[in-house]
Amino acid sequence: MTLSKTLQAALLALAMTSTLAAAASAAPARPPHFAIDGAQFKLDGKPYVIRSGEMHYPRIPRAAWRERLRMARAMGLNTVTTYAFWSQHEPEPGQWDFSGQNDLRTFIKTAAEEGLNVVLRPGPYVCAEVDFGGFPAWLLRTPGLRVRSMDARYLAASARYFKRLAKEVGDLQSSRGGPILMLQLENEYGSFGHDHDYLRATREQMRAAGFDAPLFTSDGGAARLFEGGTLPGAAAVVNFGGGLDDAKGSIEALSAWRPAGPRMAGEYWAGWFDHWGGPHHSQSPEEAARTVDWMLSQGVSFNLYMFHGGTSFGWLAGANYSSTEPYQPDTTSYDYDAALDEAGRPTPKYQALREVIARHVKETLPPVPAAPAPQALAAFPLASAGSLLDSLDTLSKGQPARWVRAMEEFGQNYGYILYRKRLAAPIKGQLVLDELRDQATVLADGRVIGRLDRRRGDKALAVDLPAGTRLDLLVEAMGRVGFGARLVDDNKGIVRGVKLDKEELEGWTVYPLPMDATALQRLAAGAPAKAGGDTAGPGFWRGTLKLDKPVDSFLDTRGWGKGQVWVNGHHLGRYWHIGPQQTLYLPASWLQAGANEVLVFSTEPPTATTMQGRADPVYETPPPD
């Protein structure tokens, strides 16, 4: 009997399919794009030493992302590391922002276009000297909620964050052929706690969200920190600063903890950050070069923290504390004495590191691109735009409150908050601001009668005020603590209450002052400044910077006391005469040819009437007041 042609074709197709399947099963499996294989990283099956530098997309003007990344590749780096900043991506619950300066996806894709792989550190906690360690401030509106813990309310929020973040960049992971080699699980958790249930829950959230690339943990080089911050199944890397001896000791400690794991400096601190009122930190190019030279000679992967620090624009800057200082607010500049300075220019450290890397790699490094060229700008005048108290009703709507409370309880995340009370009876004694966070300007009938500063541990001011006095307490949030045990509850404003000696004062009107774009637009559209107003108190100043063409510069804020600066609506950040930072980086991409509006808010009386631009930043710490 003869088979039909249709049946013959079907049998032939079946035979071919079986043959192909057998051949596929016999062929060696294709290696993953990136893998952690014992003590080695491997890229497409070959040993890979990660030469990374840290850069944070919110701290770099978007228009400069590509040129800064190109500088990294030209120095000999093959990878760039960045945190993802939850606070920037979810400024209010369920409101997501991955646009403009927060466009993480474009930052990662631009890095890949410039020949760089990416290590992503999605948190949810990042430290990074940013406000609240990168957590969104609205988490503090829930009484008792504890971040970095098994608190169900916190875990529900972090799960939502990971899910949304993975939707944005999940397809860019190495597990799917993309540039994101691996992801960090939490961040230096061993310096905070030892709850492995929490670490496992965070890992499960990341995996459930769709993050399936290799994971690693990152901690300081001590056994107790590794014990608290690592998990089986996730590679461990080590963070350290100092010189060559510190590097050798830290890598040795990592190898002792994980003998079979990869050796990597997750953060090699090749510089350091600054606090207001402290010194400007630096590390010699020679020390950084010696350390990187040794790591490369030993096949140790590394991440320079920072390669380019940039600027903590707006309200991004955080704070620390120590055993001797109750509060250490971070400066706006995050220059970090990095290989690229705040404006993106190569430094002597850049050249020293480039020479070292060139000796250890086989490829010819790309030429160093032309550097940015910040320019000096002629002085321009600023005129009073009204006192804060005269503008109060324009900027905010007063809310009655029996007692003063933290700003988060009024739905506010950043900025200033003003507590007002009309005295029904005279008061004399110690005016106590219980748990002041972080600086208060005390005014009686519009006149400044004192200032209290959390940095100094200030809590009380002697007062003698008659009945009918209008008492105003203007409190500035200068950055939430981002590292250590006090991270969990650093609410802002006056947290516990206001007392006269031991008696709590009641009956307040509270004015939240986030100084956001909406409020400043209302200010610009409001009534003109009153002539002859009191310029000794908190107030606004306006000026026009006229340019033939946009250029990078550094605004010199000396003579302007303390406050904030906006240029064309872009918030440059905080300035303060106590230093060490005395200038604010002004990106060319935020300027235009012709007139540029400059708005200054000062809480201390300025002695200058003009501002000018400098070609270079100024660091100096004046003697204490």
Short mmCIF file of C-alpha atoms in Angstrom, two decimals, residues 102-477:
data_model
loop_
_atom_site.label_atom_id
_atom_site.label_comp_id
_atom_site.label_asym_id
_atom_site.label_seq_id
_atom_site.Cartn_x
_atom_site.Cartn_y
_atom_site.Cartn_z
CA ASN A 102 14.45 61.41 36.34
CA ASP A 103 14.54 59.49 33.05
CA LEU A 104 16.57 56.52 34.30
CA ARG A 105 15.85 54.46 31.20
CA THR A 106 17.40 57.04 28.90
CA PHE A 107 20.41 57.39 31.21
CA ILE A 108 21.05 53.63 31.05
CA LYS A 109 20.55 53.45 27.29
CA THR A 110 22.88 56.43 26.79
CA ALA A 111 25.54 54.66 28.86
CA ALA A 112 25.21 51.60 26.61
CA GLU A 113 25.49 53.76 23.50
CA GLU A 114 28.77 55.12 24.89
CA GLY A 115 30.19 51.64 25.40
CA LEU A 116 29.46 51.30 29.11
CA ASN A 117 27.71 48.53 30.97
CA VAL A 118 25.61 49.44 34.01
CA VAL A 119 25.37 48.28 37.62
CA LEU A 120 22.00 49.34 39.02
CA ARG A 121 21.45 49.87 42.73
CA PRO A 122 17.67 50.22 43.08
CA GLY A 123 17.52 50.42 46.87
CA PRO A 124 14.88 50.85 48.14
CA TYR A 125 17.40 52.49 50.52
CA VAL A 126 20.41 54.14 48.87
CA CYS A 127 22.08 56.49 51.41
CA ALA A 128 24.11 58.54 48.85
CA GLU A 129 23.93 61.59 51.14
CA VAL A 130 20.43 62.32 49.89
CA ASP A 131 17.40 63.29 51.97
CA PHE A 132 16.03 60.32 53.97
CA GLY A 133 18.51 58.01 52.25
CA GLY A 134 16.42 58.11 49.07
CA PHE A 135 13.12 57.11 50.69
CA PRO A 136 10.15 59.32 49.75
CA ALA A 137 9.35 61.68 52.62
CA TRP A 138 5.65 60.80 52.52
CA LEU A 139 6.45 57.49 54.23
CA LEU A 140 6.90 59.54 57.41
CA ARG A 141 3.27 60.66 57.28
CA THR A 142 2.21 57.23 58.57
CA PRO A 143 2.74 57.25 62.36
CA GLY A 144 5.07 54.51 63.49
CA LEU A 145 5.95 53.25 60.01
CA ARG A 146 9.51 51.90 60.08
CA VAL A 147 11.55 51.74 56.89
CA ARG A 148 14.06 48.93 56.27
CA SER A 149 11.99 46.52 58.32
CA MET A 150 9.23 43.92 58.09
CA ASP A 151 6.60 46.61 58.70
CA ALA A 152 3.80 45.52 56.36
CA ARG A 153 2.94 49.11 55.43
CA TYR A 154 6.51 49.80 54.37
CA LEU A 155 6.81 46.51 52.47
CA ALA A 156 3.61 47.23 50.54
CA ALA A 157 5.07 50.57 49.41
CA SER A 158 8.47 49.12 48.46
CA ALA A 159 6.85 46.26 46.50
CA ARG A 160 4.88 48.82 44.49
CA TYR A 161 8.09 50.77 43.84
CA PHE A 162 10.03 47.74 42.60
CA LYS A 163 7.17 46.72 40.32
CA ARG A 164 7.01 50.17 38.73
CA LEU A 165 10.81 50.43 38.42
CA ALA A 166 11.02 47.04 36.71
CA LYS A 167 8.36 48.14 34.26
CA GLU A 168 10.65 51.03 33.36
CA VAL A 169 14.03 49.26 33.03
CA GLY A 170 13.46 45.51 33.44
CA ASP A 171 14.04 44.75 29.77
CA LEU A 172 17.49 46.37 29.97
CA GLN A 173 18.88 43.66 32.29
CA SER A 174 21.74 41.39 31.23
CA SER A 175 19.40 38.43 31.68
CA ARG A 176 17.62 39.74 28.58
CA GLY A 177 20.75 40.82 26.72
CA GLY A 178 20.76 44.39 28.07
CA PRO A 179 23.46 46.56 29.64
CA ILE A 180 22.40 46.21 33.32
CA LEU A 181 24.89 43.57 34.45
CA MET A 182 23.63 43.08 38.00
CA LEU A 183 21.57 44.71 40.73
CA GLN A 184 22.35 45.51 44.33
CA LEU A 185 20.13 44.09 47.06
CA GLU A 186 19.38 46.90 49.56
CA ASN A 187 22.48 48.94 50.51
CA GLU A 188 24.97 48.53 53.35
CA TYR A 189 22.29 46.89 55.44
CA GLY A 190 24.90 45.46 57.82
CA SER A 191 25.55 49.01 59.05
CA PHE A 192 21.88 49.32 60.00
CA GLY A 193 20.49 45.96 61.10
CA HIS A 194 20.68 42.18 61.06
CA ASP A 195 17.16 41.19 60.02
CA HIS A 196 17.69 38.57 57.33
CA ASP A 197 13.94 38.10 57.03
CA TYR A 198 13.80 41.68 55.78
CA LEU A 199 16.64 41.13 53.30
CA ARG A 200 14.93 37.98 52.00
CA ALA A 201 11.63 39.83 51.68
CA THR A 202 13.36 42.57 49.67
CA ARG A 203 14.97 39.99 47.41
CA GLU A 204 11.60 38.30 46.88
CA GLN A 205 10.04 41.66 45.99
CA MET A 206 12.73 42.33 43.41
CA ARG A 207 12.34 38.91 41.82
CA ALA A 208 8.55 39.14 41.84
CA ALA A 209 8.75 42.52 40.13
CA GLY A 210 10.81 41.04 37.28
CA PHE A 211 14.40 41.79 38.32
CA ASP A 212 16.06 38.51 37.31
CA ALA A 213 19.68 39.59 36.73
CA PRO A 214 22.33 38.53 39.28
CA LEU A 215 22.07 40.17 42.70
CA PHE A 216 24.79 41.32 45.10
CA THR A 217 25.07 42.96 48.51
CA SER A 218 27.45 45.74 49.52
CA ASP A 219 28.84 46.38 53.02
CA GLY A 220 31.84 47.71 54.89
CA GLY A 221 34.81 45.43 55.49
CA ALA A 222 34.06 44.01 58.94
CA ALA A 223 32.74 40.55 59.77
CA ARG A 224 29.80 41.91 61.78
CA LEU A 225 28.75 44.07 58.79
CA PHE A 226 29.00 41.12 56.39
CA GLU A 227 27.03 38.99 58.82
CA GLY A 228 24.21 41.53 58.99
CA GLY A 229 24.11 42.59 55.37
CA THR A 230 24.72 39.50 53.23
CA LEU A 231 22.53 36.61 52.11
CA PRO A 232 23.37 33.18 50.71
CA GLY A 233 22.85 33.15 46.97
CA ALA A 234 23.74 36.83 46.50
CA ALA A 235 27.33 37.83 45.78
CA ALA A 236 29.00 40.06 48.37
CA VAL A 237 31.19 43.10 47.65
CA VAL A 238 32.98 45.44 50.04
CA ASN A 239 33.06 49.24 50.52
CA PHE A 240 36.06 51.19 51.80
CA GLY A 241 38.03 54.42 51.60
CA GLY A 242 41.48 55.52 52.69
CA GLY A 243 44.65 54.31 51.05
CA LEU A 244 46.23 51.15 49.75
CA ASP A 245 46.42 49.45 53.14
CA ASP A 246 42.67 49.94 53.60
CA ALA A 247 42.05 48.41 50.18
CA LYS A 248 44.20 45.36 50.93
CA GLY A 249 42.60 44.84 54.34
CA SER A 250 39.06 45.20 52.99
CA ILE A 251 39.55 42.81 50.07
CA GLU A 252 41.20 40.33 52.45
CA ALA A 253 38.18 40.58 54.78
CA LEU A 254 35.81 39.99 51.86
CA SER A 255 37.81 36.96 50.72
CA ALA A 256 37.75 35.54 54.24
CA TRP A 257 33.97 35.97 54.42
CA ARG A 258 33.24 34.60 50.94
CA PRO A 259 36.30 32.56 49.88
CA ALA A 260 34.62 31.32 46.71
CA GLY A 261 32.99 34.61 45.71
CA PRO A 262 34.10 37.45 43.41
CA ARG A 263 36.38 40.15 44.75
CA MET A 264 35.06 43.64 44.17
CA ALA A 265 35.15 47.07 45.75
CA GLY A 266 31.48 48.00 45.51
CA GLU A 267 32.45 51.51 46.61
CA TYR A 268 36.03 52.70 46.65
CA TRP A 269 35.74 56.16 48.19
CA ALA A 270 38.24 58.11 46.09
CA GLY A 271 37.07 61.33 47.78
CA TRP A 272 34.47 62.40 50.33
CA PHE A 273 31.47 64.68 50.79
CA ASP A 274 31.13 67.94 52.74
CA HIS A 275 28.95 69.15 55.60
CA TRP A 276 27.91 72.76 56.11
CA GLY A 277 30.35 74.41 58.50
CA GLY A 278 33.03 71.75 58.00
CA PRO A 279 36.14 71.47 55.84
CA HIS A 280 36.21 70.74 52.13
CA HIS A 281 37.42 67.15 51.74
CA SER A 282 39.95 65.86 49.24
CA GLN A 283 42.11 62.83 48.51
CA SER A 284 45.35 62.96 46.56
CA PRO A 285 45.39 61.72 42.97
CA GLU A 286 48.46 59.65 43.79
CA GLU A 287 46.69 57.74 46.57
CA ALA A 288 43.69 56.98 44.37
CA ALA A 289 45.94 55.87 41.51
CA ARG A 290 48.00 53.55 43.75
CA THR A 291 44.86 51.89 45.07
CA VAL A 292 43.30 51.34 41.63
CA ASP A 293 46.66 50.12 40.29
CA TRP A 294 46.81 47.46 43.02
CA MET A 295 43.19 46.36 42.48
CA LEU A 296 43.74 45.92 38.74
CA SER A 297 46.99 44.04 39.33
CA GLN A 298 45.07 41.61 41.56
CA GLY A 299 42.11 41.20 39.21
CA VAL A 300 39.82 42.98 41.68
CA SER A 301 36.77 44.67 40.18
CA PHE A 302 35.95 48.13 41.49
CA ASN A 303 33.50 50.99 41.49
CA LEU A 304 34.92 54.47 42.03
CA TYR A 305 32.60 56.32 44.39
CA MET A 306 32.30 58.89 42.94
CA PHE A 307 33.63 59.13 39.39
CA HIS A 308 31.51 62.27 38.99
CA GLY A 309 29.56 63.53 41.98
CA GLY A 310 27.68 66.47 40.51
CA THR A 311 25.17 68.53 42.49
CA SER A 312 22.37 67.78 44.94
CA PHE A 313 19.98 70.14 43.21
CA GLY A 314 16.81 71.35 44.90
CA TRP A 315 16.03 69.61 48.18
CA LEU A 316 18.03 66.45 47.37
CA ALA A 317 20.83 66.89 49.93
CA GLY A 318 20.58 64.83 53.10
CA ALA A 319 22.34 64.85 56.47
CA ASN A 320 24.36 62.78 58.89
CA TYR A 321 25.18 62.86 62.60
CA SER A 322 28.06 61.74 64.78
CA SER A 323 28.90 61.09 68.41
CA THR A 324 30.10 64.68 68.75
CA GLU A 325 27.75 66.52 66.38
CA PRO A 326 23.99 66.00 66.73
CA TYR A 327 23.28 67.00 63.13
CA GLN A 328 25.46 67.43 60.03
CA PRO A 329 23.56 68.76 56.99
CA ASP A 330 25.23 68.02 53.65
CA THR A 331 26.20 70.75 51.22
CA THR A 332 24.49 71.25 47.89
CA SER A 333 27.69 70.47 46.01
CA TYR A 334 28.43 66.76 45.74
CA ASP A 335 31.76 67.38 44.06
CA TYR A 336 33.27 64.60 46.23
CA ASP A 337 36.77 65.50 45.00
CA ALA A 338 35.95 63.10 42.18
CA ALA A 339 37.83 62.42 38.95
CA LEU A 340 35.37 64.73 37.17
CA ASP A 341 34.63 67.91 39.08
CA GLU A 342 31.15 69.32 39.72
CA ALA A 343 31.04 70.92 36.26
CA GLY A 344 32.25 67.76 34.52
CA ARG A 345 35.87 68.79 33.97
CA PRO A 346 38.71 66.23 34.23
CA THR A 347 40.89 66.77 37.29
CA PRO A 348 44.48 65.66 38.00
CA LYS A 349 42.89 62.60 39.63
CA TYR A 350 41.20 61.78 36.31
CA GLN A 351 44.51 61.85 34.46
CA ALA A 352 46.29 59.78 37.11
CA LEU A 353 43.58 57.11 37.03
CA ARG A 354 43.49 57.08 33.23
CA GLU A 355 47.23 56.44 33.08
CA VAL A 356 46.94 53.56 35.55
CA ILE A 357 44.02 51.94 33.74
CA ALA A 358 45.74 52.29 30.35
CA ARG A 359 48.66 50.20 31.66
CA HIS A 360 46.36 47.34 32.62
CA VAL A 361 44.02 47.04 29.62
CA LYS A 362 44.69 45.78 26.13
CA GLU A 363 42.49 48.21 24.25
CA THR A 364 43.47 51.73 23.28
CA LEU A 365 41.47 54.18 25.35
CA PRO A 366 39.30 56.71 23.51
CA PRO A 367 40.65 60.26 23.41
CA VAL A 368 39.52 62.52 26.25
CA PRO A 369 36.63 64.71 24.98
CA ALA A 370 36.80 68.47 25.13
CA ALA A 371 36.06 69.61 28.67
CA PRO A 372 33.25 71.98 29.67
CA ALA A 373 34.41 75.56 30.13
CA PRO A 374 32.55 77.40 32.92
CA GLN A 375 32.92 81.15 32.62
CA ALA A 376 32.92 84.16 34.89
CA LEU A 377 29.79 86.33 34.62
CA ALA A 378 29.59 90.04 35.31
CA ALA A 379 27.89 91.14 38.50
CA PHE A 380 24.17 91.80 38.19
CA PRO A 381 21.92 93.54 40.74
CA LEU A 382 19.12 91.96 42.78
CA ALA A 383 16.30 93.98 44.31
CA SER A 384 13.99 93.15 47.18
CA ALA A 385 10.91 91.22 46.05
CA GLY A 386 9.18 91.41 49.40
CA SER A 387 9.49 89.89 52.84
CA LEU A 388 8.30 86.35 53.46
CA LEU A 389 5.70 87.56 55.95
CA ASP A 390 4.23 89.99 53.42
CA SER A 391 4.02 87.14 50.88
CA LEU A 392 2.76 84.50 53.29
CA ASP A 393 -0.86 84.38 52.16
CA THR A 394 0.27 84.18 48.52
CA LEU A 395 2.60 81.26 49.19
CA SER A 396 0.49 79.18 51.56
CA LYS A 397 -2.91 78.72 53.11
CA GLY A 398 -2.83 78.85 56.90
CA GLN A 399 -4.15 75.81 58.75
CA PRO A 400 -5.40 76.01 62.35
CA ALA A 401 -3.73 73.61 64.78
CA ARG A 402 -4.08 73.24 68.52
CA TRP A 403 -0.41 72.26 68.82
CA VAL A 404 2.55 72.53 66.48
CA ARG A 405 3.31 69.31 64.59
CA ALA A 406 5.89 68.01 62.13
CA MET A 407 5.62 69.21 58.54
CA GLU A 408 4.84 65.69 57.26
CA GLU A 409 1.59 65.77 59.22
CA PHE A 410 0.58 68.73 57.06
CA GLY A 411 1.30 66.76 53.88
CA GLN A 412 4.60 68.56 53.28
CA ASN A 413 7.85 66.92 52.15
CA TYR A 414 10.51 69.64 51.90
CA GLY A 415 11.22 73.32 52.37
CA TYR A 416 10.12 75.55 55.23
CA ILE A 417 7.16 75.69 57.59
CA LEU A 418 5.92 78.66 59.64
CA TYR A 419 4.10 78.36 62.97
CA ARG A 420 2.22 81.54 64.01
CA LYS A 421 0.57 82.48 67.28
CA ARG A 422 -0.95 85.72 68.58
CA LEU A 423 -0.11 86.03 72.27
CA ALA A 424 -3.22 86.48 74.38
CA ALA A 425 -1.08 87.25 77.43
CA PRO A 426 2.49 88.40 77.99
CA ILE A 427 5.14 85.70 78.12
CA LYS A 428 8.53 85.76 79.83
CA GLY A 429 10.92 82.88 80.19
CA GLN A 430 12.48 80.20 78.02
CA LEU A 431 10.73 79.58 74.71
CA VAL A 432 11.46 75.90 74.09
CA LEU A 433 11.21 74.35 70.63
CA ASP A 434 11.08 70.66 71.50
CA GLU A 435 12.80 68.55 68.81
CA LEU A 436 13.58 71.36 66.40
CA ARG A 437 14.43 70.10 62.93
CA ASP A 438 16.40 71.82 61.73
CA GLN A 439 16.82 75.61 62.07
CA ALA A 440 14.36 78.19 63.36
CA THR A 441 14.14 81.92 62.82
CA VAL A 442 12.08 83.43 65.66
CA LEU A 443 10.21 86.66 64.90
CA ALA A 444 8.10 88.93 67.08
CA ASP A 445 5.82 91.28 65.12
CA GLY A 446 8.01 90.70 62.07
CA ARG A 447 11.31 91.43 63.82
CA VAL A 448 13.95 88.70 64.14
CA ILE A 449 14.66 88.09 67.84
CA GLY A 450 16.70 84.91 67.59
CA ARG A 451 17.80 81.83 65.66
CA LEU A 452 18.05 78.26 66.90
CA ASP A 453 20.18 75.65 65.14
CA ARG A 454 19.94 71.86 65.54
CA ARG A 455 23.62 71.53 64.63
CA ARG A 456 24.49 73.22 67.93
CA GLY A 457 21.82 71.42 69.91
CA ASP A 458 19.84 74.68 70.34
CA LYS A 459 16.39 74.24 71.87
CA ALA A 460 15.48 77.38 73.79
CA LEU A 461 15.46 81.17 73.51
CA ALA A 462 14.91 83.66 76.33
CA VAL A 463 11.87 85.86 75.54
CA ASP A 464 9.97 88.69 77.18
CA LEU A 465 7.03 89.60 74.95
CA PRO A 466 3.88 91.63 75.67
CA ALA A 467 0.32 90.50 75.08
CA GLY A 468 -0.82 90.92 71.48
CA THR A 469 2.59 90.06 70.01
CA ARG A 470 2.50 88.05 66.79
CA LEU A 471 4.99 85.23 67.29
CA ASP A 472 6.32 83.54 64.14
CA LEU A 473 8.56 80.49 64.10
CA LEU A 474 10.01 79.88 60.62
CA VAL A 475 11.59 76.41 60.51
CA GLU A 476 13.83 75.19 57.70
CA ALA A 477 14.25 71.49 56.85
#
